[in-house]
Structure formats: structure tokens, C-alpha cells
PDB file of C-alpha atoms and ligand atoms in Angstrom:
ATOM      1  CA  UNK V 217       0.000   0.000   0.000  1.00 62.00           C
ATOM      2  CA  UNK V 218       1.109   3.716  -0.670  1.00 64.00           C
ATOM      3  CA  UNK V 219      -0.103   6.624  -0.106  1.00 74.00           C
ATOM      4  CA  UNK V 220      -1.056  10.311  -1.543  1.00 73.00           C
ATOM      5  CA  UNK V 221       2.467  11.645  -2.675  1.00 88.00           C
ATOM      6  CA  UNK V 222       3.807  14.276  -0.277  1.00 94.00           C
ATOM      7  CA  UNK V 223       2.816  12.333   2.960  1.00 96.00           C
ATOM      8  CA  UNK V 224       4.211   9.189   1.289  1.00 96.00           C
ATOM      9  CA  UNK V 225       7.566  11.021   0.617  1.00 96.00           C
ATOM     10  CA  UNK V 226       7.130  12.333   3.945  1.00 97.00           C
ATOM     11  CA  UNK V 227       6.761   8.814   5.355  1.00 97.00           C
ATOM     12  CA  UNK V 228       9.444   7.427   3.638  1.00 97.00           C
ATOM     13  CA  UNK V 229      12.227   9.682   4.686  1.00 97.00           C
ATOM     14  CA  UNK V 230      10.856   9.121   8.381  1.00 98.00           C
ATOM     15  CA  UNK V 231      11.505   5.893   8.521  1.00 98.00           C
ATOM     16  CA  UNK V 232      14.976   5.871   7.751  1.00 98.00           C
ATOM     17  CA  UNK V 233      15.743   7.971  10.850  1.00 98.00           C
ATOM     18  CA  UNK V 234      17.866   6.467  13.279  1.00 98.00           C
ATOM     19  CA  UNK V 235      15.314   7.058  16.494  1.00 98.00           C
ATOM     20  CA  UNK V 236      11.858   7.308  15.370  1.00 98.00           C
ATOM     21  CA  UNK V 237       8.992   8.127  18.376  1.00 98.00           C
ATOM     22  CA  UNK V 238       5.593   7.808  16.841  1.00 98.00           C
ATOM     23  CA  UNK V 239       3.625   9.774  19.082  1.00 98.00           C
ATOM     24  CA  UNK V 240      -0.394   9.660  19.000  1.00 98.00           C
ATOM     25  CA  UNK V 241      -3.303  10.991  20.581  1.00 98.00           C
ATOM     26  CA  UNK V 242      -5.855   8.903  21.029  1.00 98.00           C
ATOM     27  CA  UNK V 243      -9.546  10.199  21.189  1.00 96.00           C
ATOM     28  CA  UNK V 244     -10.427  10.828  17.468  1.00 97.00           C
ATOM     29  CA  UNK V 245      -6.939  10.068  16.056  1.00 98.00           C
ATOM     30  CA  UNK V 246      -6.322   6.804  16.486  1.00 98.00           C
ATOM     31  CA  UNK V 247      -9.906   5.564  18.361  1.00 98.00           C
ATOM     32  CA  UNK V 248     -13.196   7.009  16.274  1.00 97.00           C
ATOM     33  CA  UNK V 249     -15.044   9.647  19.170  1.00 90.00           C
ATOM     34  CA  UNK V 250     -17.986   8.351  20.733  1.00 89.00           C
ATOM     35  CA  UNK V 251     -20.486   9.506  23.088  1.00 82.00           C
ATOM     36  CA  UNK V 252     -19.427   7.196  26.295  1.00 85.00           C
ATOM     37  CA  UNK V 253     -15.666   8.088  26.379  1.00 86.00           C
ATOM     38  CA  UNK V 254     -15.369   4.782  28.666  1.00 90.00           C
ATOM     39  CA  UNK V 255     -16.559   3.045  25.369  1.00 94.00           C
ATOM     40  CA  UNK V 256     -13.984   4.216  22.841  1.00 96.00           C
ATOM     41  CA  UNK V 257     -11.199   1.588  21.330  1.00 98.00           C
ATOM     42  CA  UNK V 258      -8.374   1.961  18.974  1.00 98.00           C
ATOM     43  CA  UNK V 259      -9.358   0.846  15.658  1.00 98.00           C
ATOM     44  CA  UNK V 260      -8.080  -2.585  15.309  1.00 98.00           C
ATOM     45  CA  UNK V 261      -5.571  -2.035  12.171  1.00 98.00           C
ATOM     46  CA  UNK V 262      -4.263   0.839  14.500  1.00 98.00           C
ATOM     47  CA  UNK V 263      -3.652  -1.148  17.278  1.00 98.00           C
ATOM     48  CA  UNK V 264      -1.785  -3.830  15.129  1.00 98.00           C
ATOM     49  CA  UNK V 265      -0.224  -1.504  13.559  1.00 98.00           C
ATOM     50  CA  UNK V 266       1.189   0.514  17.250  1.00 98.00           C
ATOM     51  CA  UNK V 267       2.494  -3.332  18.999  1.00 98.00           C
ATOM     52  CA  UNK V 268       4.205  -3.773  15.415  1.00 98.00           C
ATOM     53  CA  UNK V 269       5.942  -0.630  15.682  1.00 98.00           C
ATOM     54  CA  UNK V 270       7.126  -0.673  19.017  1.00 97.00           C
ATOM     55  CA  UNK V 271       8.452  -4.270  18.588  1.00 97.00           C
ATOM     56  CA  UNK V 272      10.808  -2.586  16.262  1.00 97.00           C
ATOM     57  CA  UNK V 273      14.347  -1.910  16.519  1.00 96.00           C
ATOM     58  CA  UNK V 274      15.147   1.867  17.596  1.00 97.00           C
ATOM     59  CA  UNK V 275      11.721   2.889  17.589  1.00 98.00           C
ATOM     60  CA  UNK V 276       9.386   3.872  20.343  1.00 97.00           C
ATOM     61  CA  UNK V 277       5.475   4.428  20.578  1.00 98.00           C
ATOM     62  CA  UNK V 278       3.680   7.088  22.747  1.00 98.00           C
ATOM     63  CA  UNK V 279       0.273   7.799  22.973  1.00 98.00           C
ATOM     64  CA  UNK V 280      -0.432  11.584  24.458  1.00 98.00           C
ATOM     65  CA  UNK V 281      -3.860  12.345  25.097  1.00 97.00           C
ATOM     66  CA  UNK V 282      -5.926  14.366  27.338  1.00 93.00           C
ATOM     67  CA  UNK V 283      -7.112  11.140  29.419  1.00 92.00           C
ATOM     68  CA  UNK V 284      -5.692  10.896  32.917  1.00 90.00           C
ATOM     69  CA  UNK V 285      -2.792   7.911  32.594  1.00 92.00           C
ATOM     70  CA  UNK V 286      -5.494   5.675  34.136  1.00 91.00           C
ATOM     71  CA  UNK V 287      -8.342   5.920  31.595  1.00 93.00           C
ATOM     72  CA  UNK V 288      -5.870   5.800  28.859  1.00 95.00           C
ATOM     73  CA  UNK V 289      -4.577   2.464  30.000  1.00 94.00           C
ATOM     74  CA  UNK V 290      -8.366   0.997  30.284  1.00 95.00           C
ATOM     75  CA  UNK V 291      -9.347   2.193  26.563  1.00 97.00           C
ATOM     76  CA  UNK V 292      -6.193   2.007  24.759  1.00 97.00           C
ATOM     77  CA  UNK V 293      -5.152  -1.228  26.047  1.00 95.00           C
ATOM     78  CA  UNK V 294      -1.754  -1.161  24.903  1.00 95.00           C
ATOM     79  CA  UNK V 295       1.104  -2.899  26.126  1.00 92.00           C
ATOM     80  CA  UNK V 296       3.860  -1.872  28.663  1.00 91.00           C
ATOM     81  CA  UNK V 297       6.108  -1.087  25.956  1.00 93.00           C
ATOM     82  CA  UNK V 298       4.320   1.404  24.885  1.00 96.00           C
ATOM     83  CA  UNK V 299       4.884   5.194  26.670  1.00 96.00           C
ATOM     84  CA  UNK V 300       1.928   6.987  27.883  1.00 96.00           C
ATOM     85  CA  UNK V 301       1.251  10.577  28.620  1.00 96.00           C
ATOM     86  CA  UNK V 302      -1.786  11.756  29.950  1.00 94.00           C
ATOM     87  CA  UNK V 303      -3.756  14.779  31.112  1.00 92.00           C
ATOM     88  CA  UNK V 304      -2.256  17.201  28.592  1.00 93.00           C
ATOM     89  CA  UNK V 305       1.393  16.383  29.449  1.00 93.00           C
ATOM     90  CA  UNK V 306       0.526  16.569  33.508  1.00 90.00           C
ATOM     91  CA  UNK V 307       0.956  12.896  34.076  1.00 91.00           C
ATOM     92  CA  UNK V 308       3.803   9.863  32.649  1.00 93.00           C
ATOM     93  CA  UNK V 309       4.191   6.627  32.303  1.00 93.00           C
ATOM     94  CA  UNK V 310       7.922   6.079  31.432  1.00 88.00           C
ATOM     95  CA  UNK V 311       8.029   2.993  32.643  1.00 76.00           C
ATOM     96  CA  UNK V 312       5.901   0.057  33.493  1.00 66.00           C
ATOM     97  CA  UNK V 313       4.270   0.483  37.469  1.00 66.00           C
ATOM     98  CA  UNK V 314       5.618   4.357  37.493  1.00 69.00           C
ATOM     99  CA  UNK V 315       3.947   6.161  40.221  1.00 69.00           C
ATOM    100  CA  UNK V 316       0.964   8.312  39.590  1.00 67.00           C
ATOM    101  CA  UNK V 317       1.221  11.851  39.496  1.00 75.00           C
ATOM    102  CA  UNK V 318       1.543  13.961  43.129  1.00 80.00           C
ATOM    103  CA  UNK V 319      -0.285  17.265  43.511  1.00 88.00           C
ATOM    104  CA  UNK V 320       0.538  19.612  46.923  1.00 92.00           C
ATOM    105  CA  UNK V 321      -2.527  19.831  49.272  1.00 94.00           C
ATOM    106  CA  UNK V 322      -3.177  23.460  47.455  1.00 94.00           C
ATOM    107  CA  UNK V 323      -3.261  21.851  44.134  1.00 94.00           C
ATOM    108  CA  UNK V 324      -5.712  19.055  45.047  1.00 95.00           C
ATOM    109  CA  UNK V 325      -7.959  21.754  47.168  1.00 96.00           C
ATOM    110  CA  UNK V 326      -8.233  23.870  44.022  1.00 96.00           C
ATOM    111  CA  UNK V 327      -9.559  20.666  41.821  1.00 97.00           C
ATOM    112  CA  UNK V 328     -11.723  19.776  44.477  1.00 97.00           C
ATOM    113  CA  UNK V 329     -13.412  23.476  44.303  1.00 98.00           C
ATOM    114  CA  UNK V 330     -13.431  23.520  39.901  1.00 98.00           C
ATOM    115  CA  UNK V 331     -15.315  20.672  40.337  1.00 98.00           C
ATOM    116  CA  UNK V 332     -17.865  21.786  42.460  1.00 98.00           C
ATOM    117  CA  UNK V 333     -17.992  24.691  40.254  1.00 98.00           C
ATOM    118  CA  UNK V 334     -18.305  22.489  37.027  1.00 98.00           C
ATOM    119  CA  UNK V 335     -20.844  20.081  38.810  1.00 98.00           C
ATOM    120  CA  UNK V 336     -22.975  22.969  39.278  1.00 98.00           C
ATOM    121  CA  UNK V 337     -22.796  24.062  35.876  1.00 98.00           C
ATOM    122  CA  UNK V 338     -23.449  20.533  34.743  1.00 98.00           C
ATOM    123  CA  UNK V 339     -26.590  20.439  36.892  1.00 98.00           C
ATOM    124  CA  UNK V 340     -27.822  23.241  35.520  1.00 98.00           C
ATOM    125  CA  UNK V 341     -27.209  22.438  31.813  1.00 98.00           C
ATOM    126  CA  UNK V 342     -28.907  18.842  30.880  1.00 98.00           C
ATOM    127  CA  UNK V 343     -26.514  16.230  28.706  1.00 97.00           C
ATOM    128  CA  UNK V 344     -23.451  18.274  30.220  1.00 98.00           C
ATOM    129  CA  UNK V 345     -21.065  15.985  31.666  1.00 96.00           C
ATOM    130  CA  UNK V 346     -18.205  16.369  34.060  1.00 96.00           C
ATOM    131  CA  UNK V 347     -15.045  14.229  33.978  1.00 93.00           C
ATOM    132  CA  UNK V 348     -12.975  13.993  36.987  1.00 92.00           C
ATOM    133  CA  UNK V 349      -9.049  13.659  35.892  1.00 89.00           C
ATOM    134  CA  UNK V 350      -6.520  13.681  38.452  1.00 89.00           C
ATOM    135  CA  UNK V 351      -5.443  17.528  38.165  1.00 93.00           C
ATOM    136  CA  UNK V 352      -8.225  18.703  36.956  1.00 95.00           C
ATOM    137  CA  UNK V 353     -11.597  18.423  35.358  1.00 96.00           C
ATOM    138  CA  UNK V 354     -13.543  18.700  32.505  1.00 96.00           C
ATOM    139  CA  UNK V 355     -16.854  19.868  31.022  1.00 97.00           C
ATOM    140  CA  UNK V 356     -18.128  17.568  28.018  1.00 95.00           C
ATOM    141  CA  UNK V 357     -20.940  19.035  25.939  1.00 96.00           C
ATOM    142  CA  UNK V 358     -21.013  16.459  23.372  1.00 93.00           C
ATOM    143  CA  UNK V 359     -24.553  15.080  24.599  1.00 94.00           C
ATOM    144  CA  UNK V 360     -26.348  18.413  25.592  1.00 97.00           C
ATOM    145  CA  UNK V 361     -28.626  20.097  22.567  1.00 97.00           C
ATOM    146  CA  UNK V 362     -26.308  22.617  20.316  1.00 97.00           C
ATOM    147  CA  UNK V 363     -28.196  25.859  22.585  1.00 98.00           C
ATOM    148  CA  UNK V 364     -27.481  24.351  26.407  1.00 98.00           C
ATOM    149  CA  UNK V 365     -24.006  23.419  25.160  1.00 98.00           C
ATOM    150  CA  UNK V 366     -23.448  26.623  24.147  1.00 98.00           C
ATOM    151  CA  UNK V 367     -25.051  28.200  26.965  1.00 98.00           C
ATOM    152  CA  UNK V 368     -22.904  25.708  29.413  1.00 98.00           C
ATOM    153  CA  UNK V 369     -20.069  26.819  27.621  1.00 98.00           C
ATOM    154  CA  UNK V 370     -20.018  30.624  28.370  1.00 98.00           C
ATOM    155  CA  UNK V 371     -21.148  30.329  32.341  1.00 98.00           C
ATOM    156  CA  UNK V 372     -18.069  27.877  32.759  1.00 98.00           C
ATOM    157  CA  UNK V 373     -15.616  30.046  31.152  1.00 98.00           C
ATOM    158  CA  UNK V 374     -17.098  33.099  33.489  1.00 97.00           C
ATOM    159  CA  UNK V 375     -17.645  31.141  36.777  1.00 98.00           C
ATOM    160  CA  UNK V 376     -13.982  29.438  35.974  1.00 98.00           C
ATOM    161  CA  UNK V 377     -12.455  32.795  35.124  1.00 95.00           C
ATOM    162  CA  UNK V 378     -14.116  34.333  37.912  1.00 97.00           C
ATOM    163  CA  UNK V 379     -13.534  32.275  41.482  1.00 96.00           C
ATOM    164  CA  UNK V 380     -10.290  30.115  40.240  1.00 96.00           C
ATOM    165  CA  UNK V 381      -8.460  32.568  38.752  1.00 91.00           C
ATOM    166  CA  UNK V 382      -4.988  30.934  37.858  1.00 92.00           C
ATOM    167  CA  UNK V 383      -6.163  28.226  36.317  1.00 96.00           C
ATOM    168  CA  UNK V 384      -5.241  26.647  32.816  1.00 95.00           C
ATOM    169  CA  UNK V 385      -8.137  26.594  30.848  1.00 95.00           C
ATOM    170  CA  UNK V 386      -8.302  23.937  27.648  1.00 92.00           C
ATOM    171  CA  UNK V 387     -11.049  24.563  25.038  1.00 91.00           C
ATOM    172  CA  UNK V 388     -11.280  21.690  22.853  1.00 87.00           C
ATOM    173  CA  UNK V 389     -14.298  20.041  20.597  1.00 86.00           C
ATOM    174  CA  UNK V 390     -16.937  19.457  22.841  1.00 92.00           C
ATOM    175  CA  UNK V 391     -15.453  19.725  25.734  1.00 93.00           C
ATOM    176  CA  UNK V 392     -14.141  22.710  28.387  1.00 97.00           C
ATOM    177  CA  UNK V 393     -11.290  21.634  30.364  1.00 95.00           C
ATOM    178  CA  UNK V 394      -9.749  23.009  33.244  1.00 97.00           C
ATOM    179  CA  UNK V 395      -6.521  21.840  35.163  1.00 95.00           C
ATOM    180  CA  UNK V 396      -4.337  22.845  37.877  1.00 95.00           C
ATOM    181  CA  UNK V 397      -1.140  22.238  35.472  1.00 93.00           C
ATOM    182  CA  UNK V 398      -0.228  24.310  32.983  1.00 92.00           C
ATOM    183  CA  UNK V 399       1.827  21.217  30.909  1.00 93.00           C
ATOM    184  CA  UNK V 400       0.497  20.712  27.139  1.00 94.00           C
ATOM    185  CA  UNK V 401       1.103  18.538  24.692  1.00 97.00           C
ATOM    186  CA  UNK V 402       4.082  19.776  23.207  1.00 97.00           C
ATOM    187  CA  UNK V 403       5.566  19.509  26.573  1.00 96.00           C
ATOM    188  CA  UNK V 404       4.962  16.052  26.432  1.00 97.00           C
ATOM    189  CA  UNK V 405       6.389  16.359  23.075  1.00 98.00           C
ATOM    190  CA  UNK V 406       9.323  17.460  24.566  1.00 97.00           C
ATOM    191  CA  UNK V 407       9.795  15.345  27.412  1.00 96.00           C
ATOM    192  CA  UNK V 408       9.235  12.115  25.308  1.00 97.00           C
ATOM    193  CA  UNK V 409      11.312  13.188  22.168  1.00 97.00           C
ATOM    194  CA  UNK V 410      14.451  13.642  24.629  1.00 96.00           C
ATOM    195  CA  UNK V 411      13.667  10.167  27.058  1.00 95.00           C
ATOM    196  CA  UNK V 412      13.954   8.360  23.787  1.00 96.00           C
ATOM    197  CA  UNK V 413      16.383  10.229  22.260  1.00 97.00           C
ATOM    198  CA  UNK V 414      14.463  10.201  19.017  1.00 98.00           C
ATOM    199  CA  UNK V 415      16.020  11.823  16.242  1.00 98.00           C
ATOM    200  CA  UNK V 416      12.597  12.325  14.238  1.00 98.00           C
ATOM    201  CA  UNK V 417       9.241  12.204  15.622  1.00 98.00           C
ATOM    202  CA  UNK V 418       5.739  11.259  13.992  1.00 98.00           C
ATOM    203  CA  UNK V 419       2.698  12.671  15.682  1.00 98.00           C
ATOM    204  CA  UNK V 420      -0.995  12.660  14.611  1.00 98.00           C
ATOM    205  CA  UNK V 421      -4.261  14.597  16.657  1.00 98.00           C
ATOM    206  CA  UNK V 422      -8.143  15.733  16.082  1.00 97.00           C
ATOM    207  CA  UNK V 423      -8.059  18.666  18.719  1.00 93.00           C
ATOM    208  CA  UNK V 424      -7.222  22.113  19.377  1.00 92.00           C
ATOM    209  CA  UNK V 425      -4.753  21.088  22.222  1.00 93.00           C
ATOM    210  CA  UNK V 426      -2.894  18.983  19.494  1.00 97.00           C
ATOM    211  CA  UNK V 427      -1.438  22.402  18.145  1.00 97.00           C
ATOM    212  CA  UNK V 428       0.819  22.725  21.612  1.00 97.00           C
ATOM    213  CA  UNK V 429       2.242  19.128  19.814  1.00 98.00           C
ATOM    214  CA  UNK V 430       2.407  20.175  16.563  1.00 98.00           C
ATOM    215  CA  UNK V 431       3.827  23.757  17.256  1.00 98.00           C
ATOM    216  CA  UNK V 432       7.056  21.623  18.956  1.00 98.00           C
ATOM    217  CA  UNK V 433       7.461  19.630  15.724  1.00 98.00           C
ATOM    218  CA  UNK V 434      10.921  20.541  13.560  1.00 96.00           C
ATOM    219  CA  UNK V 435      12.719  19.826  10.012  1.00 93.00           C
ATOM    220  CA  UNK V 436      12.765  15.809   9.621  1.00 95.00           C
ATOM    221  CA  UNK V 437       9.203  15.522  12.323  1.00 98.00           C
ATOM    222  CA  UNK V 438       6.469  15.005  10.480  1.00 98.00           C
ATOM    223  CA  UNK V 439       2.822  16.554  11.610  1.00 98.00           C
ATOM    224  CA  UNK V 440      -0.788  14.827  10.789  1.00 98.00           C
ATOM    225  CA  UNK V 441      -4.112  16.375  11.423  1.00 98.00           C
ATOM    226  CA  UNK V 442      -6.904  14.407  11.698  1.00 98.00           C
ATOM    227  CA  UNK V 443     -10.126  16.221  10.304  1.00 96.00           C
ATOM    228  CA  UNK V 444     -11.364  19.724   9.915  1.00 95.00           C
ATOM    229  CA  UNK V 445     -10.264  22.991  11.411  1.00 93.00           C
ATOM    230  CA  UNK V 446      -7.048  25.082  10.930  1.00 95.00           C
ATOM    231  CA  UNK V 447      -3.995  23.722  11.787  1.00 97.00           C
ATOM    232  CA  UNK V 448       0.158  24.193  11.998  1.00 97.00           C
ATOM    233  CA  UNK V 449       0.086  20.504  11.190  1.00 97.00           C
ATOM    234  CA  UNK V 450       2.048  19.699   7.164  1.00 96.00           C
ATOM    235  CA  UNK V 451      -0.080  17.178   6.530  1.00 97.00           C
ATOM    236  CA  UNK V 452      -4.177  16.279   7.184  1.00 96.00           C
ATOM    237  CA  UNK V 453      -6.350  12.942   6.517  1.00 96.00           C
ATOM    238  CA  UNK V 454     -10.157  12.801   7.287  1.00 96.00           C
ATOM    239  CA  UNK V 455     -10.564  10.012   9.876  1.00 97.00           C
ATOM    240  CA  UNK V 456      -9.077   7.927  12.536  1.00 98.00           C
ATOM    241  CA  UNK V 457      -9.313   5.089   9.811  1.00 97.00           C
ATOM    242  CA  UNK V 458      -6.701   6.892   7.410  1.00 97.00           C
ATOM    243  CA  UNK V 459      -4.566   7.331  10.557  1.00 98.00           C
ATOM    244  CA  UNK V 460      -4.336   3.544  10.772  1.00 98.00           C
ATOM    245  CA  UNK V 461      -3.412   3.055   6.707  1.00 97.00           C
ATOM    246  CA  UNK V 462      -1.114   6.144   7.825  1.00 98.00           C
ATOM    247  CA  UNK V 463       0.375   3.858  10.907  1.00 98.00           C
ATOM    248  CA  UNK V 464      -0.013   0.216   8.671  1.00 98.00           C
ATOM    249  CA  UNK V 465       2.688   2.064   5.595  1.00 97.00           C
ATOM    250  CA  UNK V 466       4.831   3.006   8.596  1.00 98.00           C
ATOM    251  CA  UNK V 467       5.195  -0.306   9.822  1.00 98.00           C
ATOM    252  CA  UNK V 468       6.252  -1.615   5.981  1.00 98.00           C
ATOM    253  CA  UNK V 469       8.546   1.729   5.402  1.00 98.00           C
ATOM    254  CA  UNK V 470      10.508   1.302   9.049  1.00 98.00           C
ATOM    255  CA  UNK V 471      10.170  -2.574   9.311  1.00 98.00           C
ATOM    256  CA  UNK V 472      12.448  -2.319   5.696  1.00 97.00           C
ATOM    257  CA  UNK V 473      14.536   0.184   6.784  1.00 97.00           C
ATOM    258  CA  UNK V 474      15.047  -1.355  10.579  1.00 96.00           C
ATOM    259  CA  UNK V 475      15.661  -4.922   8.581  1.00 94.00           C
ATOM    260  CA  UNK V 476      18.320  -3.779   6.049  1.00 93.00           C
ATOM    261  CA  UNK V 477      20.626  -2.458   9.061  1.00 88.00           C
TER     262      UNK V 477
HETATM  263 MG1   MG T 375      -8.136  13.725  20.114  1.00 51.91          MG
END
């Protein structure tokens, strides 16, 4: 299988890096959205495609995602060898049985009052949802008509803006997050990119907090959006499933390159 010229071309001179880190996000990248985030999975031809890859020689898999490090493990279920980052670049796993992440008492008093304040917003805005992560919380609008989301939307950026002033806000599709850590993406870029030591990275997200990921990205990296909307990414497909024909060529192009060595 190839694929459309430039990403092909892009592909190809990827995989001949000596460290490769294909980092991923998960929700709508490499696992189609759905309304019960407890109910999403990686598309199967993904998931093949991300134990193939990190079986390989010099290269490492990630997935970075806005999940706390717990959830991720229960949806995703990949395999020790496989990195995790969670909760925007808040919260690691390095290593298999790493310990989770440690707040001070003022940290964990402030996410115990934005989630009072988002419960209350919830309550007051039917199909809202609130998501407790471990440094923060978040909003999800996904199931509330397009008015009450809306609606929901403002008073928790006021209310939030208002009595926990401080905080690091995360707008995404659907959702309103809110976290006592100001870590993105890109620094979990960042962070990953220099544990490995990878000398090119590959990295592929739906969301707005995807740019902080793709902003970090350099010459030889090579940047995927997944869907609409604007982006700083090089290169876009429509749908989780072209991210997994996207991940399947990568396997062929680096399982050649790793071989021949
Ligand atoms: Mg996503």
C-alpha cells in the first residue's frame, strides 16, 4: 500500500531515521469519538499496527492524550512497551508500574473546588457531563442540545475565570477543560522526544490542544491532522481510519529500513 504523494515522501524519509517516536493521541486520532468516552477503542488495524511498531528496533510508541494515565490504559489497552502521557502532558508513564502523578494539598484543594464549580454548571445544563481527571476536570458538551451546550459553555468560562483565577483553561471540541497544570502537549512532546532520544518524531491529533504538539514539531518531524479545522500541522487525513493506513505504511517503510541495518 502507498499513499497520496507528499505524505508518502514524507513517510518514507521518516523511517529511515535512526530514532523514530511515533507519538499519538488517542480520542479521534487513532480511536473514532464516541459519546461514552469509557466506550472508545483503537481501531483494530491501529492497534496492530502501534504493537508492530514498538516491537521494532530503535523505535518507540507514545500515545499523548488528554485522558488521565489511568483511563488511557483501560481504553487504549496497549502494552507496557508502549509510553503513555496523559492529562495534557501533567501525568507519565515512562516505565511500566511508574507512580501516579503527586499534587501539593493546594493543588488538590483547588480541583476539588473547579469541580464543584463544574458540577454545578453541569446540573444546571442537561446532557453536560463532568469528567474527573486527576489535576483537573472537565466539562463535556457532546450530549447536551447545540443551545445548552453553548449556553454551558459561556457560564463555565465566566464562573472558571471568575472564582479560580490561575487556572489553565483547555477549550477543545466538545469539551471545556480546566486543570491545575499548565503542561500541554508539546511539553509532552518534549519530554518524550528527549527520554527516547528520538532523532525524528511522527505525531498525529483531532483537537485544538494537538497544536501545543504540533507547534514543537521541527525539520525531519512530520505533523498529521486528523479532520477539519485550521492547523500548523504539514499534513491532514479525514478520519481515525486513514490514521491507521497512515500507521499500517509506517510499519512496511521502518520494518524495511530497521531490517536492512
Ligand atoms: Mg483527540
Amino acid at each position: 500500500m502507498t499513499l497520496e504523494g507528499p505524505l508518502e515522501a514524507a513517510l518514507s524519509r521518516l523511517a529511515e531515521t535512526d530514532v523514530l517516536l511515533v507519538a499519538l493521541d488517542f480520542d479521534g486520532n487513532i480511536s473514532p469519538h464516541v459519546d461514552d468516552p469509557s466506550g472508545a477503542r483503537p481501531l483494530p488495524e491501529a492497534a496492530r499496527a502501534i504493537e508492530q511498531l514498538a516491537a521494532l528496533e530503535g523505535t518507540s510508541v507514545a500515545l499523548v492524550s488528554g485522558r488521565a494515565i489511568a483511563s488511557l490504559v483501560e481504553v487504549s489497552g496497549v502494552g507496557d512497551d508502549v509510553l503513555l502521557s496523559g492529562s495534557h502532558g501533567g501525568e507519565y508513564r515512562m516505565e511500566p508500574g511508574a507512580p501516579p502523578l503527586a499534587l501539593s494539598a493546594e493543588e488538590l484543594d483547588v480541583v476539588d473546588r473547579l469541580g464543584a464549580v463544574l458540577h454545578d454548571v453541569a446540573r444546571q445544563h442537561p446532557g453536560t457531563e463532568v469528567e474527573s481527571k486527576p489535576a483537573g476536570h472537565a466539562l463535556h458538551l457532546r450530549n447536551a442540545d447545540a443551545d445548552t451546550a453553548l449556553d454551558a459553555q459561556h457560564v463555565v468560562r465566566r464562573r472558571v475565570l471568575a472564582e479560580l483565577p490561575g487556572i489553565t483553561a483547555r477549550p477543545g471540541k466538545d469539551v471545556e477543560e480546566f486543570s491545575v497544570l499548565a503542561a500541554t502537549k508539546g511539553d509532552a512532546i518534549v519530554r518524550l522526544r528527549d527520554h527516547v532520544k528520538a532523532s525524528a518524531v511522527f505525531y498525529s491529533g483531532d483537537d485544538l490542544t494537538d497544536e501545543d504538539a504540533f507547534r514543537v514539531l521541527g525539520d525531519g518531524d512530520v505533523g498529521v491532522k486528523v479532520g477539519a479545522g485550521d492547523t500548523l500541522a504539514p499534513f491532514r487525513v479525514p478520519s481515525p481510519t486513514e490514521v491507521a493506513d497512515v500507521l499500517v505504511r509506517l510499519v512496511e517503510l521502518r520494518s524495511a529500513v530497521v531490517r536492512s541495518r
